[in-house]
Amino acid sequence: MTLVYAGCASHAPGITGRADQADPEVRDEFYAAYDDMRQAIEASGAEAMIVLAAEHFANFFMDNMPSFAIGMADFYDGPIEDPAWLGIDRFRAPGDRDLSQRLITRVMQTVDVAYAEEWKLDHGIAVPLHFLTPRFDLTIIPANINCQGPPLAPLHRAWAFGQALRRAADSVPENIALVGTGGISHWPATPDSGKINEAWDCEFLDRWQRNDRESLLGYDDMSVYAEAGQGGFEIRTFVAISGAASGATGTVHFYAPIPIFAVGCTVASYDLGQGAVPSSV
């Protein structure tokens, strides 16, 4: 088994860009949980990390919006946003074109996936990297699920994508960490920015911890939009991680609504010592 870590974390730009405006006690606890995730990934022996995010019209737009995409390059520059606004300096994250191609080829056996040989990282990946590989000494493979422009891939397809990523990771000799990143409830770039539905988040995280496929796939986009905002569509990245860790149970290491960060902030992981590996194809 070469998938050595699977977890999820939040990625809102305010997490780094408005750090000075948050309650310091809650902020520091959140940052500490992120640092614990970094240490767990390092302890797992991961040689590369797939970061599965929701891209925000930075690289993919309405003229070309793949449901699923994976980067296939030897490096990735970021952040695409103003560093002063995001609170993250310009960086170049190391990639591995050969490893990406091997993973993509395996994913393609069961899930149609686009690939990108150029990819500028926005906050959806830049924020997690800021905490999880601050020295940029871990090979990064960006991946994306369209959570922005309807029609969106059904949740069962996000689950299947996660399973395909697991099979791909288990097919290569390199040790792979898989991190899904997004929001849970949030209403970004709207008059409701900063609104968080804590009850909805906790219900979702309960389903996620139990890795309850039936209940995770039971959400529909209209109810998610009503209860969790358009940012709630990013549960697809969390669902994909559940698919990759099918049968395992999870732990939420941190959750708190932090309105100035405009999202319910989460750090969570699955115990890969449990559960069944998806059947190979």
Short mmCIF file of C-alpha atoms in Angstrom, two decimals:
data_model
loop_
_atom_site.label_atom_id
_atom_site.label_comp_id
_atom_site.label_asym_id
_atom_site.label_seq_id
_atom_site.Cartn_x
_atom_site.Cartn_y
_atom_site.Cartn_z
CA MET A 1 0.00 0.00 0.00
CA THR A 2 1.57 3.29 -1.03
CA LEU A 3 -1.22 5.67 -0.09
CA VAL A 4 0.23 6.51 3.29
CA TYR A 5 -1.95 9.45 4.37
CA ALA A 6 -5.46 10.76 3.66
CA GLY A 7 -7.00 13.86 5.17
CA CYS A 8 -8.85 17.12 4.61
CA ALA A 9 -8.33 20.75 5.56
CA SER A 10 -9.82 24.15 4.81
CA HIS A 11 -8.28 26.60 2.35
CA ALA A 12 -10.04 29.98 2.47
CA PRO A 13 -7.84 32.99 1.62
CA GLY A 14 -8.64 34.70 4.91
CA ILE A 15 -6.84 31.91 6.77
CA THR A 16 -3.56 33.57 5.83
CA GLY A 17 -4.67 36.93 4.50
CA ARG A 18 -6.66 38.04 7.55
CA ALA A 19 -4.81 36.14 10.25
CA ASP A 20 -4.30 39.27 12.34
CA GLN A 21 -8.08 39.85 12.56
CA ALA A 22 -9.05 36.46 13.98
CA ASP A 23 -9.49 35.52 17.64
CA PRO A 24 -5.86 34.60 18.40
CA GLU A 25 -6.73 31.68 20.66
CA VAL A 26 -8.95 29.97 18.08
CA ARG A 27 -6.64 30.89 15.19
CA ASP A 28 -3.60 29.45 16.95
CA GLU A 29 -5.44 26.23 17.76
CA PHE A 30 -6.38 25.91 14.09
CA TYR A 31 -2.82 26.58 12.98
CA ALA A 32 -1.56 24.02 15.48
CA ALA A 33 -3.91 21.40 14.02
CA TYR A 34 -2.58 22.21 10.56
CA ASP A 35 0.95 21.78 11.89
CA ASP A 36 0.01 18.43 13.41
CA MET A 37 -1.20 17.41 9.95
CA ARG A 38 2.16 18.44 8.50
CA GLN A 39 3.95 16.31 11.07
CA ALA A 40 1.67 13.34 10.40
CA ILE A 41 2.35 13.56 6.66
CA GLU A 42 6.09 13.74 7.28
CA ALA A 43 5.90 10.79 9.70
CA SER A 44 3.99 8.76 7.11
CA GLY A 45 7.05 8.74 4.86
CA ALA A 46 5.18 10.48 2.03
CA GLU A 47 7.37 11.33 -0.94
CA ALA A 48 4.67 13.19 -2.85
CA MET A 49 1.40 14.85 -1.92
CA ILE A 50 -1.67 15.06 -4.12
CA VAL A 51 -3.60 18.17 -3.13
CA LEU A 52 -7.19 17.80 -4.29
CA ALA A 53 -8.82 21.22 -4.37
CA ALA A 54 -11.59 23.29 -5.88
CA GLU A 55 -10.02 25.66 -8.39
CA HIS A 56 -11.47 29.18 -8.46
CA PHE A 57 -11.51 30.19 -12.16
CA ALA A 58 -7.76 30.83 -12.02
CA ASN A 59 -6.81 28.24 -14.65
CA PHE A 60 -10.10 26.68 -15.74
CA PHE A 61 -12.98 28.87 -16.91
CA MET A 62 -16.32 28.46 -18.67
CA ASP A 63 -14.62 27.87 -22.03
CA ASN A 64 -12.83 24.82 -20.61
CA MET A 65 -14.14 23.41 -17.33
CA PRO A 66 -13.12 19.79 -16.72
CA SER A 67 -14.94 17.90 -14.00
CA PHE A 68 -11.64 16.40 -12.85
CA ALA A 69 -8.07 17.46 -13.59
CA ILE A 70 -4.55 16.56 -12.43
CA GLY A 71 -1.35 18.53 -12.90
CA MET A 72 1.46 17.00 -14.95
CA ALA A 73 4.47 19.29 -14.64
CA ASP A 74 7.84 19.48 -12.95
CA PHE A 75 6.94 22.62 -11.00
CA TYR A 76 3.98 24.83 -10.12
CA ASP A 77 4.15 28.57 -9.38
CA GLY A 78 1.89 30.42 -6.99
CA PRO A 79 0.04 32.08 -5.60
CA ILE A 80 -1.83 33.45 -8.58
CA GLU A 81 -3.38 36.08 -6.28
CA ASP A 82 -1.66 39.20 -4.92
CA PRO A 83 0.76 37.92 -2.24
CA ALA A 84 0.05 40.95 -0.04
CA TRP A 85 -3.68 40.15 -0.10
CA LEU A 86 -3.23 36.42 0.48
CA GLY A 87 -0.39 36.73 2.98
CA ILE A 88 1.74 34.17 1.11
CA ASP A 89 4.91 35.05 -0.79
CA ARG A 90 5.50 33.88 -4.34
CA PHE A 91 6.80 30.31 -4.49
CA ARG A 92 7.68 27.51 -6.86
CA ALA A 93 6.43 24.11 -5.67
CA PRO A 94 8.30 21.06 -6.99
CA GLY A 95 6.35 18.63 -9.15
CA ASP A 96 7.23 15.38 -10.88
CA ARG A 97 5.95 15.05 -14.42
CA ASP A 98 6.77 11.36 -14.67
CA LEU A 99 4.99 10.45 -11.44
CA SER A 100 1.99 12.54 -12.44
CA GLN A 101 1.80 10.82 -15.81
CA ARG A 102 1.88 7.39 -14.20
CA LEU A 103 -0.88 8.35 -11.77
CA ILE A 104 -3.00 9.97 -14.49
CA THR A 105 -2.65 6.94 -16.73
CA ARG A 106 -3.92 4.71 -13.92
CA VAL A 107 -6.81 7.04 -12.98
CA MET A 108 -7.89 7.05 -16.64
CA GLN A 109 -8.62 3.34 -16.43
CA THR A 110 -11.81 4.11 -14.50
CA VAL A 111 -12.40 7.89 -14.43
CA ASP A 112 -12.11 10.40 -17.29
CA VAL A 113 -9.64 13.02 -16.10
CA ALA A 114 -8.06 16.04 -17.79
CA TYR A 115 -4.43 16.92 -17.24
CA ALA A 116 -2.62 20.26 -17.25
CA GLU A 117 1.06 20.73 -18.03
CA GLU A 118 0.82 24.34 -16.82
CA TRP A 119 -0.95 25.21 -13.59
CA LYS A 120 -0.66 28.35 -11.49
CA LEU A 121 -1.75 27.60 -7.95
CA ASP A 122 -4.42 29.78 -6.36
CA HIS A 123 -5.32 29.95 -2.67
CA GLY A 124 -7.12 26.61 -2.87
CA ILE A 125 -3.75 24.88 -2.94
CA ALA A 126 -1.40 27.70 -1.85
CA VAL A 127 -2.95 27.98 1.63
CA PRO A 128 -2.61 24.27 2.48
CA LEU A 129 0.95 24.21 1.09
CA HIS A 130 1.82 27.19 3.31
CA PHE A 131 1.14 25.01 6.35
CA LEU A 132 1.88 21.49 5.12
CA THR A 133 5.16 21.95 3.25
CA PRO A 134 6.53 25.34 4.28
CA ARG A 135 9.99 24.48 2.92
CA PHE A 136 8.54 23.17 -0.37
CA ASP A 137 10.58 20.00 0.03
CA LEU A 138 7.76 17.60 -0.87
CA THR A 139 6.72 16.77 -4.43
CA ILE A 140 3.32 18.33 -5.14
CA ILE A 141 0.67 17.06 -7.55
CA PRO A 142 -2.30 19.44 -7.84
CA ALA A 143 -5.69 17.97 -8.62
CA ASN A 144 -9.04 19.64 -9.09
CA ILE A 145 -12.74 18.91 -8.93
CA ASN A 146 -15.00 21.47 -10.55
CA CYS A 147 -16.99 22.94 -7.67
CA GLN A 148 -17.64 26.31 -9.31
CA GLY A 149 -19.40 26.11 -12.67
CA PRO A 150 -22.57 23.99 -13.02
CA PRO A 151 -23.24 21.38 -14.15
CA LEU A 152 -21.15 19.91 -11.36
CA ALA A 153 -20.06 16.30 -11.27
CA PRO A 154 -22.45 14.23 -9.11
CA LEU A 155 -21.17 13.31 -5.68
CA HIS A 156 -20.93 9.63 -6.58
CA ARG A 157 -18.47 10.58 -9.32
CA ALA A 158 -16.36 12.51 -6.78
CA TRP A 159 -16.33 9.34 -4.66
CA ALA A 160 -15.28 7.32 -7.71
CA PHE A 161 -12.51 9.83 -8.45
CA GLY A 162 -11.20 9.36 -4.92
CA GLN A 163 -11.23 5.60 -5.38
CA ALA A 164 -9.37 5.99 -8.67
CA LEU A 165 -6.74 8.16 -6.97
CA ARG A 166 -6.34 5.48 -4.30
CA ARG A 167 -5.82 2.75 -6.89
CA ALA A 168 -3.37 4.98 -8.74
CA ALA A 169 -1.41 5.76 -5.58
CA ASP A 170 -1.28 2.08 -4.67
CA SER A 171 0.06 1.24 -8.14
CA VAL A 172 3.29 3.28 -7.89
CA PRO A 173 6.34 2.62 -5.70
CA GLU A 174 6.40 6.16 -4.29
CA ASN A 175 4.64 6.83 -0.99
CA ILE A 176 1.72 9.18 -1.62
CA ALA A 177 -0.21 11.48 0.72
CA LEU A 178 -3.66 12.65 -0.38
CA VAL A 179 -5.12 15.86 1.03
CA GLY A 180 -8.55 17.20 0.08
CA THR A 181 -9.07 20.88 0.65
CA GLY A 182 -12.05 23.19 0.47
CA GLY A 183 -14.64 24.73 2.65
CA ILE A 184 -17.62 23.25 4.28
CA SER A 185 -20.37 25.86 4.67
CA HIS A 186 -19.40 29.29 3.35
CA TRP A 187 -20.67 32.03 1.07
CA PRO A 188 -17.50 33.49 -0.50
CA ALA A 189 -17.56 36.72 -2.51
CA THR A 190 -21.20 37.45 -1.62
CA PRO A 191 -22.91 39.80 0.83
CA ASP A 192 -23.18 36.76 3.14
CA SER A 193 -19.40 36.27 3.27
CA GLY A 194 -18.52 35.33 6.84
CA LYS A 195 -21.76 33.42 7.38
CA ILE A 196 -21.17 29.84 8.58
CA ASN A 197 -23.76 27.13 9.24
CA GLU A 198 -22.11 25.37 12.16
CA ALA A 199 -24.89 22.80 12.63
CA TRP A 200 -24.72 21.78 8.97
CA ASP A 201 -20.94 21.52 9.14
CA CYS A 202 -21.04 19.29 12.20
CA GLU A 203 -23.61 16.99 10.60
CA PHE A 204 -21.48 16.72 7.48
CA LEU A 205 -18.32 16.01 9.49
CA ASP A 206 -20.15 13.31 11.44
CA ARG A 207 -20.99 11.58 8.16
CA TRP A 208 -17.40 12.10 6.98
CA GLN A 209 -15.87 10.63 10.14
CA ARG A 210 -18.04 7.54 9.82
CA ASN A 211 -17.14 7.32 6.12
CA ASP A 212 -20.83 6.72 5.53
CA ARG A 213 -21.01 6.48 1.76
CA GLU A 214 -24.80 6.42 1.56
CA SER A 215 -25.30 9.52 3.67
CA LEU A 216 -22.37 11.43 2.12
CA LEU A 217 -23.79 10.82 -1.34
CA GLY A 218 -27.28 11.72 -0.16
CA TYR A 219 -26.76 15.47 -0.43
CA ASP A 220 -28.23 17.30 -3.41
CA ASP A 221 -26.88 20.56 -4.77
CA MET A 222 -30.03 22.61 -4.17
CA SER A 223 -30.12 21.76 -0.46
CA VAL A 224 -26.37 22.27 -0.14
CA TYR A 225 -26.70 25.68 -1.78
CA ALA A 226 -29.55 26.65 0.56
CA GLU A 227 -27.90 25.41 3.76
CA ALA A 228 -24.18 25.76 3.10
CA GLY A 229 -23.85 28.36 0.34
CA GLN A 230 -22.21 28.00 -3.03
CA GLY A 231 -18.96 27.27 -1.19
CA GLY A 232 -20.61 24.13 0.15
CA PHE A 233 -20.23 22.55 -3.28
CA GLU A 234 -16.62 21.99 -2.26
CA ILE A 235 -17.71 19.01 -0.17
CA ARG A 236 -16.81 17.12 -3.34
CA THR A 237 -13.15 17.21 -2.33
CA PHE A 238 -14.00 15.79 1.11
CA VAL A 239 -16.20 13.11 -0.46
CA ALA A 240 -13.38 12.11 -2.81
CA ILE A 241 -11.06 11.59 0.15
CA SER A 242 -13.75 9.42 1.75
CA GLY A 243 -13.82 7.35 -1.43
CA ALA A 244 -10.05 6.98 -1.33
CA ALA A 245 -10.23 5.84 2.31
CA SER A 246 -13.33 3.70 1.79
CA GLY A 247 -14.08 1.64 4.87
CA ALA A 248 -11.81 3.62 7.19
CA THR A 249 -13.03 5.82 10.01
CA GLY A 250 -11.91 9.40 10.41
CA THR A 251 -11.04 11.88 13.12
CA VAL A 252 -11.82 15.58 13.12
CA HIS A 253 -8.79 17.10 14.78
CA PHE A 254 -10.12 20.64 14.64
CA TYR A 255 -13.35 22.37 13.70
CA ALA A 256 -14.46 25.90 14.47
CA PRO A 257 -16.45 28.55 12.64
CA ILE A 258 -14.08 31.50 12.15
CA PRO A 259 -16.16 34.25 10.49
CA ILE A 260 -13.21 36.49 9.57
CA PHE A 261 -11.80 33.51 7.65
CA ALA A 262 -15.27 33.16 6.07
CA VAL A 263 -15.45 29.38 6.50
CA GLY A 264 -15.97 26.59 8.98
CA CYS A 265 -12.30 25.71 9.52
CA THR A 266 -11.47 22.02 9.55
CA VAL A 267 -8.54 19.65 9.87
CA ALA A 268 -9.37 15.93 9.68
CA SER A 269 -7.83 12.62 8.68
CA TYR A 270 -8.61 8.95 8.09
CA ASP A 271 -6.89 5.95 9.64
CA LEU A 272 -5.64 4.06 6.60
CA GLY A 273 -4.87 1.05 8.73
CA GLN A 274 -8.59 0.29 8.55
CA GLY A 275 -10.94 -0.40 5.70
CA ALA A 276 -10.66 -2.05 2.35
CA VAL A 277 -8.58 -0.94 -0.60
CA PRO A 278 -10.77 -0.33 -3.69
CA SER A 279 -10.53 -3.23 -6.10
CA SER A 280 -7.92 -2.79 -8.82
CA VAL A 281 -8.86 -2.28 -12.46
#
